[in-house]
Every structure is written in C-alpha cells, then in structure tokens.
Coordinates of C-alpha atoms (C1' of nucleotides) in Angstrom, one line a residue:
Chain J
M1 CA 0.0 0.3 0.2
G2 CA 1.6 3.3 -0.4
V3 CA 2.0 5.5 2.1
V4 CA 0.1 8.7 3.4
T5 CA 1.4 11.5 5.5
R6 CA -0.8 14.7 5.9
F7 CA -0.5 18.1 8.0
A8 CA -2.9 19.4 9.1
P9 CA -2.4 22.3 11.3
S10 CA -5.7 24.9 13.1
P11 CA -5.5 28.1 11.6
T12 CA -4.9 30.6 14.2
G13 CA -1.5 31.9 14.3
F14 CA 1.6 31.4 11.6
L15 CA 3.2 28.6 11.4
H16 CA 5.1 27.7 14.1
I17 CA 9.0 26.2 14.7
G18 CA 7.3 23.3 15.3
G19 CA 5.1 22.3 13.1
A20 CA 7.2 23.1 10.8
R21 CA 9.5 20.6 12.1
T22 CA 6.3 18.0 12.5
A23 CA 5.6 19.1 8.1
L24 CA 9.0 18.9 6.9
F25 CA 9.2 14.8 8.8
N26 CA 5.8 14.4 7.2
W27 CA 6.8 15.6 4.0
L28 CA 10.4 14.0 4.2
F29 CA 8.6 10.7 5.0
A30 CA 6.3 11.0 1.7
R31 CA 9.0 11.6 -0.2
H32 CA 10.8 8.5 0.9
H33 CA 8.7 6.6 0.5
Q34 CA 7.6 8.0 -3.3
V35 CA 11.6 8.0 -4.0
H36 CA 11.5 4.8 -3.4
G37 CA 8.9 3.1 -5.3
D38 CA 6.4 2.9 -2.6
G39 CA 3.3 5.8 -3.0
G40 CA 4.4 8.9 -1.1
T41 CA 2.0 11.8 -1.1
F42 CA 1.6 14.7 1.7
L43 CA -1.3 16.0 1.8
L44 CA -2.0 19.5 4.1
R45 CA -5.9 20.3 5.8
I46 CA -6.8 22.7 7.6
E47 CA -8.4 22.1 10.5
D48 CA -10.5 25.0 11.5
T49 CA -13.9 23.4 12.6
D50 CA -13.1 25.5 14.9
R51 CA -14.7 28.7 13.8
A52 CA -13.5 31.5 16.2
R53 CA -10.6 31.3 16.2
S54 CA -9.6 30.6 12.5
T55 CA -9.0 32.7 9.9
Q56 CA -7.9 33.4 6.1
A57 CA -4.7 35.1 6.8
A58 CA -4.0 32.6 9.4
V59 CA -4.0 29.9 6.5
D60 CA -2.3 32.3 4.2
A61 CA 0.5 32.0 6.6
I62 CA 1.1 27.5 6.5
Y63 CA 0.8 28.1 2.8
D64 CA 3.7 30.9 2.5
G65 CA 5.6 29.5 5.8
L66 CA 5.9 25.8 3.6
S67 CA 5.6 27.3 0.6
W68 CA 9.2 29.0 1.7
L69 CA 10.0 26.2 3.6
G70 CA 9.5 24.1 0.2
L71 CA 7.4 21.7 1.3
D72 CA 5.3 20.9 -1.4
W73 CA 1.7 18.9 -0.7
D74 CA 0.1 17.1 -3.0
G75 CA -4.0 18.0 -3.7
D76 CA -5.6 20.6 -3.1
P77 CA -5.6 21.6 0.8
I78 CA -8.7 20.1 2.5
S79 CA -11.2 21.8 4.7
Q80 CA -11.9 20.3 7.9
F81 CA -14.8 22.4 8.2
A82 CA -16.3 21.7 4.8
R83 CA -16.5 18.2 6.0
A84 CA -18.9 19.0 8.3
E85 CA -21.8 16.6 7.1
R86 CA -19.4 13.6 6.2
H87 CA -18.1 13.7 10.2
R88 CA -22.2 14.2 11.4
E89 CA -22.5 10.6 8.6
A90 CA -20.1 9.2 11.2
V91 CA -22.2 9.5 13.6
D92 CA -25.2 8.7 12.7
Q93 CA -23.7 5.6 12.5
L94 CA -22.3 5.1 15.7
L95 CA -26.3 6.3 16.6
A96 CA -27.8 3.9 14.9
Q97 CA -24.8 1.0 16.4
G98 CA -25.9 1.6 19.2
N99 CA -21.3 3.1 20.4
A100 CA -22.4 6.3 20.5
Y101 CA -25.9 8.0 22.9
K102 CA -27.2 11.8 23.5
C103 CA -26.0 13.5 26.7
Y104 CA -27.8 16.3 28.3
C105 CA -25.1 17.5 30.8
T106 CA -25.0 21.5 31.1
P107 CA -22.0 23.3 30.9
E108 CA -21.8 23.6 35.7
E109 CA -23.0 19.9 35.6
L110 CA -19.6 19.6 34.2
A111 CA -17.1 21.4 35.8
E112 CA -18.4 20.2 38.7
M113 CA -17.8 17.1 37.6
R114 CA -14.6 18.0 36.2
E115 CA -14.1 19.5 40.7
T116 CA -15.1 16.5 41.8
A117 CA -12.6 14.8 39.4
K118 CA -9.6 17.2 40.9
R119 CA -10.5 16.3 44.6
E120 CA -11.2 12.7 44.0
K121 CA -7.5 13.0 42.4
R122 CA -9.1 10.8 39.5
N123 CA -8.3 11.8 35.5
R124 CA -11.7 11.3 33.8
M125 CA -14.0 14.1 34.2
Y126 CA -17.1 12.7 32.7
D127 CA -18.9 10.9 34.4
G128 CA -21.1 8.8 32.5
R129 CA -24.4 9.9 33.4
W130 CA -26.0 10.0 30.2
R131 CA -24.8 7.1 29.1
D132 CA -26.9 4.6 30.3
R133 CA -30.2 6.5 30.9
D134 CA -33.6 6.6 28.6
P135 CA -33.7 9.3 25.7
S136 CA -36.9 10.1 27.0
D137 CA -35.4 11.3 30.1
A138 CA -34.3 14.9 28.0
P139 CA -35.2 18.2 29.5
A140 CA -37.7 19.4 26.7
G141 CA -36.2 22.6 24.8
A142 CA -33.0 20.6 25.2
T143 CA -30.1 20.4 22.8
P144 CA -27.5 17.2 23.1
V145 CA -23.9 16.8 23.0
I146 CA -23.2 13.2 21.2
R147 CA -20.6 10.9 23.7
L148 CA -19.0 8.0 22.3
K149 CA -19.7 5.2 24.5
V150 CA -16.2 4.5 25.5
P151 CA -15.6 0.6 27.0
L152 CA -14.3 1.2 30.9
E153 CA -12.8 -1.8 31.3
R154 CA -9.1 -2.8 29.6
D155 CA -6.7 -1.0 27.9
T156 CA -6.1 1.0 24.5
V157 CA -2.3 0.2 23.4
I158 CA -1.1 2.3 20.5
D159 CA 1.9 0.9 19.0
D160 CA 3.7 4.2 18.2
A161 CA 7.0 4.5 16.1
V162 CA 8.6 6.4 18.3
Q163 CA 7.5 6.0 21.2
G164 CA 6.5 2.3 21.4
R165 CA 4.1 0.4 23.1
V166 CA 2.3 2.3 25.2
T167 CA -0.5 1.3 27.1
V168 CA -3.0 3.4 28.8
A169 CA -6.2 2.1 31.0
N170 CA -9.7 2.6 29.4
E171 CA -10.7 3.7 32.7
Q172 CA -8.4 6.8 32.4
L173 CA -10.4 7.9 29.2
D174 CA -13.8 9.0 29.4
D175 CA -16.6 10.0 26.6
M176 CA -15.7 11.5 24.5
V177 CA -17.9 14.4 23.0
L178 CA -18.4 13.6 19.5
L179 CA -20.7 16.6 17.6
R180 CA -20.8 19.4 19.9
A181 CA -24.3 20.8 20.9
D182 CA -24.8 22.9 17.8
S183 CA -24.4 19.8 16.0
T184 CA -20.7 20.5 14.6
P185 CA -17.6 17.5 14.6
T186 CA -15.5 17.6 17.3
Y187 CA -11.3 17.6 16.2
M188 CA -11.1 14.5 17.9
L189 CA -13.9 13.3 15.5
A190 CA -13.3 15.1 12.1
V191 CA -9.9 13.7 12.5
V192 CA -11.1 10.5 12.5
V193 CA -13.3 10.8 9.9
D194 CA -10.3 12.8 7.8
D195 CA -8.1 10.5 8.7
H196 CA -9.6 7.6 7.1
D197 CA -11.4 8.8 4.0
T198 CA -8.2 9.5 2.8
A199 CA -6.2 7.2 3.6
V200 CA -3.9 8.2 5.8
T201 CA -1.1 5.5 6.6
H202 CA 1.1 7.6 8.5
V203 CA 0.5 9.9 11.6
I204 CA 3.3 12.1 12.3
R205 CA 2.6 14.9 15.0
G206 CA 3.5 16.1 17.7
D207 CA 3.7 14.9 21.2
D208 CA 1.2 16.2 22.6
H209 CA -1.2 14.4 20.9
L210 CA 0.1 11.5 22.3
T211 CA -3.2 10.7 24.8
N212 CA -5.4 12.0 21.4
A213 CA -3.9 8.6 20.0
F214 CA -5.9 6.5 22.5
R215 CA -9.1 8.2 22.2
Q216 CA -9.3 8.0 18.6
T217 CA -8.1 4.1 18.9
Q218 CA -11.0 3.8 20.8
L219 CA -12.6 6.0 18.2
Y220 CA -11.3 4.0 14.8
Q221 CA -13.1 0.5 16.7
A222 CA -15.9 1.7 17.0
L223 CA -16.6 3.3 13.6
G224 CA -14.9 -0.5 11.6
W225 CA -11.8 0.6 11.3
D226 CA -8.4 0.5 10.9
T227 CA -5.7 2.7 12.3
P228 CA -3.5 4.4 11.1
K229 CA 1.2 3.7 12.6
F230 CA 1.5 6.6 14.5
A231 CA 4.6 8.6 15.0
H232 CA 4.7 10.7 18.4
I233 CA 7.5 13.2 17.5
P234 CA 9.2 15.1 20.9
L235 CA 8.2 18.4 21.0
I236 CA 10.5 21.4 20.7
H237 CA 11.4 22.5 23.7
G238 CA 12.6 26.5 24.7
P239 CA 15.7 27.6 26.4
D240 CA 14.0 27.4 29.1
G241 CA 12.5 23.6 29.0
A242 CA 9.4 24.6 28.0
K243 CA 7.3 23.7 25.5
L244 CA 7.9 26.2 22.9
S245 CA 5.2 29.6 22.6
K246 CA 4.9 32.4 21.7
R247 CA 6.7 34.3 25.2
H248 CA 10.3 32.4 23.4
G249 CA 9.4 35.4 20.7
A250 CA 10.3 34.8 17.0
L251 CA 8.5 31.4 16.4
G252 CA 6.7 31.7 13.9
V253 CA 9.0 31.1 10.5
D254 CA 8.8 34.1 8.6
A255 CA 10.2 35.8 11.8
Y256 CA 13.7 33.4 11.1
R257 CA 13.0 34.6 7.2
D258 CA 12.7 37.7 8.3
D259 CA 15.8 38.3 10.3
G260 CA 17.7 36.6 6.8
F261 CA 18.0 33.1 7.3
L262 CA 17.9 30.4 3.9
P263 CA 15.5 27.8 3.7
E264 CA 17.5 24.9 2.9
A265 CA 19.4 26.3 6.6
M266 CA 16.3 26.0 8.5
R267 CA 14.9 22.6 6.7
N268 CA 18.7 20.7 7.5
Y269 CA 18.2 22.2 11.7
L270 CA 15.2 20.8 11.5
L271 CA 16.0 17.8 10.6
R272 CA 18.6 17.3 13.3
L273 CA 17.0 18.4 16.0
G274 CA 15.8 14.9 17.2
W275 CA 16.9 13.2 14.1
S276 CA 20.4 12.1 13.6
H277 CA 21.9 10.1 10.8
G278 CA 25.6 9.3 12.6
D279 CA 27.9 12.0 12.7
D280 CA 26.2 14.3 9.8
E281 CA 25.4 17.7 10.3
V282 CA 25.2 19.2 7.1
I283 CA 22.8 17.2 5.2
S284 CA 21.2 17.9 1.5
T285 CA 17.1 18.2 0.7
D286 CA 18.6 15.0 -1.7
Q287 CA 20.0 12.9 0.4
A288 CA 17.6 14.0 3.4
I289 CA 14.6 12.3 1.3
D290 CA 16.9 8.8 1.4
W291 CA 17.6 8.2 4.5
F292 CA 14.7 9.6 6.8
T293 CA 13.2 6.9 8.8
L294 CA 10.8 7.0 11.9
S295 CA 13.0 4.5 13.5
N296 CA 15.5 7.5 13.9
I297 CA 13.4 9.7 15.7
G298 CA 14.3 10.3 19.4
K299 CA 11.9 9.9 21.9
S300 CA 13.1 12.7 24.2
P301 CA 12.5 16.9 23.5
A302 CA 14.7 18.7 21.8
R303 CA 16.2 22.9 22.7
F304 CA 15.6 25.4 20.2
D305 CA 19.3 26.7 19.1
V306 CA 19.8 29.8 17.4
Q307 CA 23.5 30.3 17.5
K308 CA 23.6 26.7 16.3
L309 CA 21.0 27.3 13.5
T310 CA 23.0 30.9 12.5
N311 CA 26.1 29.0 12.8
L312 CA 24.4 25.7 9.3
N313 CA 22.5 28.7 8.1
G314 CA 26.6 31.0 7.2
Q315 CA 27.2 27.0 6.0
Y316 CA 24.9 27.4 3.7
M317 CA 25.6 31.0 2.4
R318 CA 29.2 30.4 1.6
Q319 CA 27.7 27.1 0.0
A320 CA 25.5 29.3 -2.1
D321 CA 25.3 30.5 -5.5
D322 CA 26.8 34.8 -6.4
R323 CA 23.9 35.9 -8.6
F324 CA 21.2 34.6 -6.6
L325 CA 22.5 36.2 -2.8
A326 CA 23.6 39.7 -5.0
E327 CA 20.0 39.7 -6.3
T328 CA 18.8 39.3 -3.4
V329 CA 20.4 41.3 -1.6
L330 CA 19.6 44.2 -4.7
S331 CA 16.1 43.7 -4.2
R332 CA 15.9 44.5 -0.3
L333 CA 18.5 47.6 -1.7
R334 CA 16.1 49.0 -3.8
D335 CA 13.3 49.1 -0.8
M336 CA 15.4 51.0 1.5
A337 CA 15.0 54.9 1.1
S338 CA 17.8 55.7 2.3
V339 CA 20.2 53.9 0.3
R340 CA 21.6 56.2 -2.6
L341 CA 21.5 52.7 -5.4
A342 CA 24.8 53.0 -7.6
E343 CA 24.2 51.9 -11.4
A344 CA 27.6 49.7 -10.9
A345 CA 26.1 48.4 -8.1
P346 CA 24.3 45.5 -9.6
D347 CA 28.1 44.4 -11.2
R348 CA 29.6 45.0 -8.2
L349 CA 28.0 43.0 -5.6
F350 CA 27.6 39.8 -8.2
K351 CA 32.0 40.4 -8.2
G352 CA 31.6 40.7 -4.3
M353 CA 29.9 38.1 -3.2
P354 CA 33.4 35.7 -2.7
G355 CA 34.3 37.8 -0.2
L356 CA 30.8 39.1 1.2
K357 CA 29.8 36.0 1.3
E358 CA 32.2 34.3 3.8
R359 CA 31.7 36.9 6.4
S360 CA 27.9 37.3 6.8
K361 CA 26.0 34.2 8.5
T362 CA 23.0 35.8 7.4
I363 CA 21.2 37.5 4.8
N364 CA 20.0 40.2 6.9
E365 CA 24.0 40.6 7.8
L366 CA 25.1 40.2 4.0
L367 CA 23.2 43.3 3.5
E368 CA 25.4 45.5 6.4
N369 CA 27.9 44.3 4.7
A370 CA 27.9 44.8 1.1
L371 CA 26.9 48.3 1.9
F372 CA 29.4 50.0 1.1
Y373 CA 29.9 48.3 -2.2
A374 CA 26.3 48.7 -3.7
T375 CA 25.9 52.9 -2.0
E376 CA 27.1 56.3 -4.8
R377 CA 30.4 57.9 -3.3
P378 CA 31.1 59.7 -0.5
V379 CA 30.0 56.6 1.3
P380 CA 29.6 57.2 4.9
I381 CA 32.1 56.7 7.6
D382 CA 32.0 55.4 10.5
E383 CA 33.7 56.3 14.2
K384 CA 36.9 53.5 13.8
A385 CA 37.8 54.7 10.4
V386 CA 37.8 58.1 10.9
Q387 CA 40.6 56.8 13.3
Q388 CA 42.0 55.0 10.6
L389 CA 42.3 58.5 8.6
S390 CA 44.9 60.1 11.1
P391 CA 47.6 62.7 10.1
D392 CA 50.3 59.5 9.7
G393 CA 47.3 57.6 8.0
K394 CA 46.5 60.7 5.4
Q395 CA 50.1 60.4 4.8
L396 CA 50.6 56.6 4.0
L397 CA 46.9 56.8 2.4
T398 CA 48.4 59.4 0.0
A399 CA 51.4 57.3 -1.1
A400 CA 49.4 55.2 -2.1
R401 CA 46.5 56.7 -4.0
D402 CA 49.4 57.6 -5.8
K403 CA 51.3 54.0 -6.3
L404 CA 47.4 53.4 -7.2
A405 CA 47.3 55.6 -9.1
R406 CA 50.3 54.1 -11.0
T407 CA 49.7 50.3 -11.0
D408 CA 48.2 48.9 -14.4
D409 CA 48.2 45.8 -13.2
W410 CA 43.9 46.2 -11.4
S411 CA 44.4 43.1 -10.4
D412 CA 44.0 41.6 -6.3
E413 CA 47.6 40.2 -7.3
G414 CA 48.7 43.7 -8.9
L415 CA 47.2 45.7 -6.6
M416 CA 48.8 43.8 -3.1
A417 CA 52.3 44.3 -5.3
S418 CA 51.3 47.8 -5.1
A419 CA 50.4 48.0 -1.7
K420 CA 53.9 46.4 -0.5
Q421 CA 55.7 48.6 -2.3
V422 CA 54.6 50.9 -0.2
S423 CA 54.6 49.2 2.8
E424 CA 58.8 49.3 2.0
E425 CA 59.3 52.3 0.8
T426 CA 57.8 54.1 4.1
G427 CA 58.4 51.7 7.0
A428 CA 55.0 50.8 7.1
K429 CA 53.4 47.6 7.7
L430 CA 50.8 46.2 5.5
G431 CA 48.3 46.3 7.5
A432 CA 49.6 49.7 8.5
V433 CA 49.1 50.4 4.3
A434 CA 45.8 48.6 4.0
A435 CA 43.7 50.5 7.2
P436 CA 43.2 53.5 5.7
I437 CA 42.2 52.5 2.5
R438 CA 39.7 50.1 4.0
S439 CA 38.6 53.0 5.7
A440 CA 38.0 55.2 2.4
L441 CA 37.2 52.4 0.3
T442 CA 34.3 51.3 3.1
G443 CA 33.6 53.7 5.7
G444 CA 34.1 51.0 8.3
T445 CA 37.6 49.4 9.3
Q446 CA 36.1 45.4 8.9
S447 CA 35.9 44.4 5.3
P448 CA 36.6 41.5 3.1
S449 CA 40.6 42.0 1.5
V450 CA 41.4 45.9 0.8
F451 CA 43.1 44.3 -3.2
E452 CA 39.8 42.5 -3.7
I453 CA 37.5 45.7 -2.8
L454 CA 40.2 48.0 -4.8
H455 CA 39.7 45.4 -7.6
V456 CA 35.8 44.6 -7.8
L457 CA 34.9 48.6 -7.5
G458 CA 37.7 49.4 -10.0
R459 CA 40.3 52.0 -11.3
E460 CA 38.1 55.8 -10.8
E461 CA 36.2 54.3 -8.1
S462 CA 38.3 53.5 -6.2
L463 CA 40.9 56.3 -6.7
G464 CA 37.7 58.7 -6.0
R465 CA 36.7 57.7 -3.1
I466 CA 40.2 57.7 -1.7
D467 CA 40.7 61.8 -2.4
D468 CA 37.4 61.7 -0.3
A469 CA 38.8 60.1 2.3
L470 CA 41.9 62.8 1.9
G471 CA 39.6 65.9 1.0
G472 CA 38.1 65.4 4.4
L473 CA 34.2 64.6 2.1
Q474 CA 33.0 61.2 3.9
P475 CA 29.5 62.1 6.1
L476 CA 30.0 60.5 9.3
K477 CA 27.8 57.7 10.1
Q478 CA 25.1 57.7 12.5
Chain P
rG1 C1' -3.4 15.5 41.7
rU2 C1' -4.4 11.5 38.0
rC3 C1' -1.7 9.5 33.2
rC4 C1' 1.9 8.9 29.7
rC5 C1' 6.7 10.1 28.4
rC6 C1' 11.6 11.8 28.5
rA7 C1' 16.7 11.8 30.7
rU8 C1' 24.1 11.1 27.4
rC9 C1' 29.1 17.6 27.7
rG10 C1' 26.0 24.4 28.7
rU11 C1' 22.7 23.0 23.4
rC12 C1' 21.9 19.6 19.4
rU13 C1' 23.6 14.1 18.7
rA14 C1' 26.6 9.2 18.1
rG15 C1' 27.2 5.3 20.8
rC16 C1' 21.9 2.0 23.9
rC17 C1' 17.5 -2.3 20.5
rA18 C1' 21.6 -7.4 19.4
rG19 C1' 26.0 -5.8 27.1
rG20 C1' 32.9 -6.1 26.3
rC21 C1' 35.8 -2.4 19.7
rC22 C1' 33.9 3.3 24.7
rU23 C1' 40.9 5.9 28.5
rA24 C1' 32.4 8.1 25.3
rG25 C1' 32.8 10.0 20.0
rG26 C1' 30.8 14.6 16.5
rA27 C1' 28.3 20.0 15.7
rC28 C1' 27.1 24.9 18.1
rA29 C1' 28.9 27.6 21.9
rC30 C1' 33.8 28.8 25.0
rG31 C1' 39.3 28.7 25.8
rA32 C1' 44.0 28.3 22.6
rC33 C1' 48.2 28.7 19.3
rC34 C1' 48.3 28.5 13.2
rC35 C1' 47.1 31.1 9.0
rU36 C1' 46.9 36.7 8.8
rU37 C1' 45.8 43.8 5.2
rU38 C1' 40.8 44.2 9.7
rC39 C1' 36.8 40.8 9.7
rA40 C1' 35.8 36.1 9.2
rA41 C1' 36.3 30.9 6.7
rG42 C1' 40.6 27.6 7.6
rG43 C1' 43.8 24.2 10.9
rU44 C1' 45.6 22.9 15.1
rU45 C1' 44.3 21.6 20.1
rG46 C1' 42.0 22.4 25.1
rA47 C1' 37.8 23.2 28.8
rG48 C1' 33.3 19.9 29.1
rA49 C1' 28.8 15.0 30.0
rC50 C1' 27.2 8.6 31.0
rA51 C1' 21.6 12.4 36.4
rC52 C1' 21.4 9.1 41.7
rG53 C1' 21.1 4.3 43.8
rG54 C1' 20.4 -0.4 44.1
rG55 C1' 20.9 -5.1 41.3
rU56 C1' 22.3 -9.1 36.8
rU57 C1' 26.7 -9.9 35.0
rC58 C1' 33.6 -12.2 34.3
rG59 C1' 32.0 -6.9 32.3
rA60 C1' 26.8 -1.9 31.6
rA61 C1' 26.6 4.4 29.0
rU62 C1' 24.2 0.2 27.2
rC63 C1' 19.4 -4.5 30.4
rC64 C1' 16.0 -4.8 34.9
rC65 C1' 13.9 -1.9 39.6
rG66 C1' 13.7 2.1 42.2
rU67 C1' 15.0 8.1 43.5
rU68 C1' 15.6 12.6 42.0
rG69 C1' 14.8 15.7 37.5
rG70 C1' 12.4 17.5 33.6
rG71 C1' 7.6 17.3 30.5
rG72 C1' 3.1 16.9 27.9
rA73 C1' -1.9 15.5 28.4
rC74 C1' -6.0 16.6 31.2
rG75 C1' -12.2 20.9 26.7
rC76 C1' -18.7 20.9 23.1
rC77 C1' -9.7 24.0 21.2
rA78 C1' -6.8 21.6 17.7

RNA sequence: GUCCCCAUCGUCUAGCCAGGCCUAGGACACGACCCUUUCAAGGUUGAGACACGGGUUCGAAUCCCGUUGGGGACGCCA
C-alpha cells in the first residue's frame, strides 16, 4: 500500500517552528517512500472546525511558510470544516450501532464533575450520567451533545513508531464529545474521519497528541476502521526547557525568513533537531529524503538553539550561488529609501560576493556588509574608520593613492604588490597601509580583502573614494 | 493531583534495541595557538557529559528495579 502522510495545522496563527518540523517530517517520510516506489503522498489539511479562532490570514501564513520551506503538498488543501456533513454521517452510524449517545449535561454540571474528579484525584472527568439513561428523560428544549460510548474496562494500546508500545487503562478515558450541541463536529471526530477517508497511513505529529491517539484509537475501533500507524515526535522546547510558545519570542518561520535565514538551512536545522543519521550535520534535501526513517527519531525533547541555526545558515550562505545572493541583496536594497544605489551596484555585488558571503551568517548580515559596494560616493564613514585617517594614516593613504594611480595591473595580485611597495618605501607594515585604504573604500574597519575591493570597485571609483577621504568629504555615519 | 513519556558535554546528538571495539565520538557555543591587510573562513588544540542508588553479569552509558529531575495530556480548543 502507498504511504500517505498529512500535515494538519489549525489556522489560528503563524506557522511556528514546531509545526514546521512536523510538516518537514511528514513531507520527508512521504517523499522517501515516493523515491523508493512506495506511493508517497503528502496531504495538507486545514483544521478549521473552530470557526471562532480560524482566520484566512492564518491559512495564508501556513501556505507561505510551507512554500518558503519548499514543502510542497499533493493535491488541494482539505478544509476540515467543509467536511462537516460527512463527519455527522459517521456519528449517525455510531448512534445507530449504539456506540454513541446523547448527553444533556449543562456546562455547570460539567464544571462540577471536573471539580469532583480533581478532588477525588481521578483523571476521568465525565461521569457517564447520560450513558445509559432513557432518552425520554431529556429535558425539554435542550439540545444534546453526542458522546462516544467507550469501553470502561481493559486497556487501549498504541504501537507508536517513535514512542514504542504505550498502554493506557480505559478507565482513564471518558466518553468524548463527538458532536457539539450546535451539531458541529469536534476535532477528535473530524481527525479520525478525515484520516480514514483520505487513506492516511501514517500520522506523524507532535507528542502533545499522544493522549489523543488513545481516544482516536477507540473511535477507529467503534467505527470498525483500521488505525493508521502513529508516530508522535517529541516537542521542541525553548531555551528554558518548556514547550515552545509565544513568550519565547520569534517563532513563526516568517520571522526567521525576515531575519535573513535561508530555507534550506532552516530545513537542515529542523531535521537535526530530534533526528539523526550518525554524525552527519550538513545534509542536503536529497540525502534527507533518502535517509529519513521514523526509527531514527529520538524520544526526548530538544531545545531550539538559534546559535546552531545561525552557524548552519552561515555554511549554506557560503555555498549559495553568488548571483542569487547578489540579486537578493539588491532587491532588499531597492526597498530601502535611505540607500543611494550606485549604477554599478549589481555588478559590484556580484563580483564582490565571494568575499562578502564568507563573512555573513545571514542575508541581513550580508546586506549590511555589502552596503559599501552598492552605495553611491561619498560613502559614510564610521568612527573607528575615521581614526584610521589620522595625519599618519592620511600620509600613508596619499602614498598609496599615488602608487595606485600608477598601477597598471589592477588585479588582486597586482594591487597587493603595489601596496607592498608602499609598505617597503614608507617602512610601514602592510596592515598599516591597508587600514586607511579600507576606511576610505568602505567607511568601516572590517571588510573583505582591500585588494579584492579595489579590484571590484575599479580604478576610478577606488581613487575617487580615496580622494573623498583625503579631502574629508565623507559624511559621518550616525 | 491523575495518567503517559523522557533522561549522554551548556545546547543538538552518536553509541543503547542485538552488554566488552567507549580512558564515551561528532556538531554548535567557549578558551588557546597557527594562518593573516581588518573581520571572517580554515587548520591544530583545550576544557566540557553517561542524573543518582541498587541489582543482573567475568564485564553496564548500554539490561532490570527504584529515586530524583524534566516534559506532555487531562475542554462542547485543535
């Protein structure tokens, strides 16, 4: 049988990190089986049965997040809400079989039961007071909820691909609500019916659903359906060790995109969080698809570590295509009103990219580092760079300017050779010669090789920037 | 509180299922050194963990029991 997985988020906010990883694992599992000729379908289902909390904006955020990560789903996304009629059919079947019943409890009664359960140190809340009651006892005018009549004794067992065999006593589980008083289906019902109808074979989701799996198993059994294989993956925790939540800060994948992270780095990081393949750290998507198995998922929760993500992102940055990076930077630069883009900016960014990308861990960092290439003369100069333009510094810079003006070989090597000559002639160290040039060219004190920069900028622009500095023409930064 | 789950460097993890190859390996972060025109990158290197207590065994990070610690679930939310 072909493998079918699904990602089933509820559209109540952005696509958070945990959800993204769940989606990734489902996607990887499906694609792995696809590659190995065993079906491999990855479905997207929007669990929008809670009308009050579901928004179209959140649905769009999920599409955007998944698309950014490169996780493509098969077929159209399924709206759970749209399938309510079908869900009610399943309940009719259960009612007819005597596996479900009407419950007329008021919210007050329920609250009371909850209190009692707590006081008596029991897990099961609902006391089953309408379970075997005569329907004619129904209070006039009240609309009931439909509950599943679950077994009172014995155990429910799930054979989880990650957690192993987990058993729970049925006395821990109460009669869950299937249909609300307004006759809309609950999540528990909808999930089971939808997974069954779409032939889902593997339910890969967060560990927080483990207890739901027991209830759902009972539902499957009542409906006479086969259960899918469950795989409950450990949750991602924040730095404090608690389940990742809003108070941990930037958690939507869109926030990481805005912070300049690459989707392939994010994917790689998320994959390694809880899953491993020996000592491998940098894993391509093809390798991930090839290697991914549920048995390599660890059982303990992992903490989200931005530093490691950042390092990994840096590695992907260095591998990234120069043209792509240059264009990415350029398009962001064009949106910045404060930047005066030079005509030669595209060309310089592309040529300077090898030196630039090695020094940038994120796109945002790259943007900052690349600014001096893209901007029009005169470039603003920061405080530390100004210090390099002391009288001594300017003297060296003047000597360098003269030498540069007479340099024919405008290559990295030729420029380096000229600088070395200045160094020899003045008795100053090469570093002392390079420092004021760097200041003049970039307005800062940290940059790629000054010879690379001279080369990329070209003779005219380079000498112009040096003249600006010598004449004190550059505006102060900040 | 009840039920379920988890437990190797600060963090992510390999090793565990099929005990000896483990004086526990890798990665991030941190320290030192090298390279060097700055900053990175790169190279070498250092510090850093089997939660604790009992068993079983010739031998336990690996198997069993308990303790402690952490997490999750306990809705007419999903």
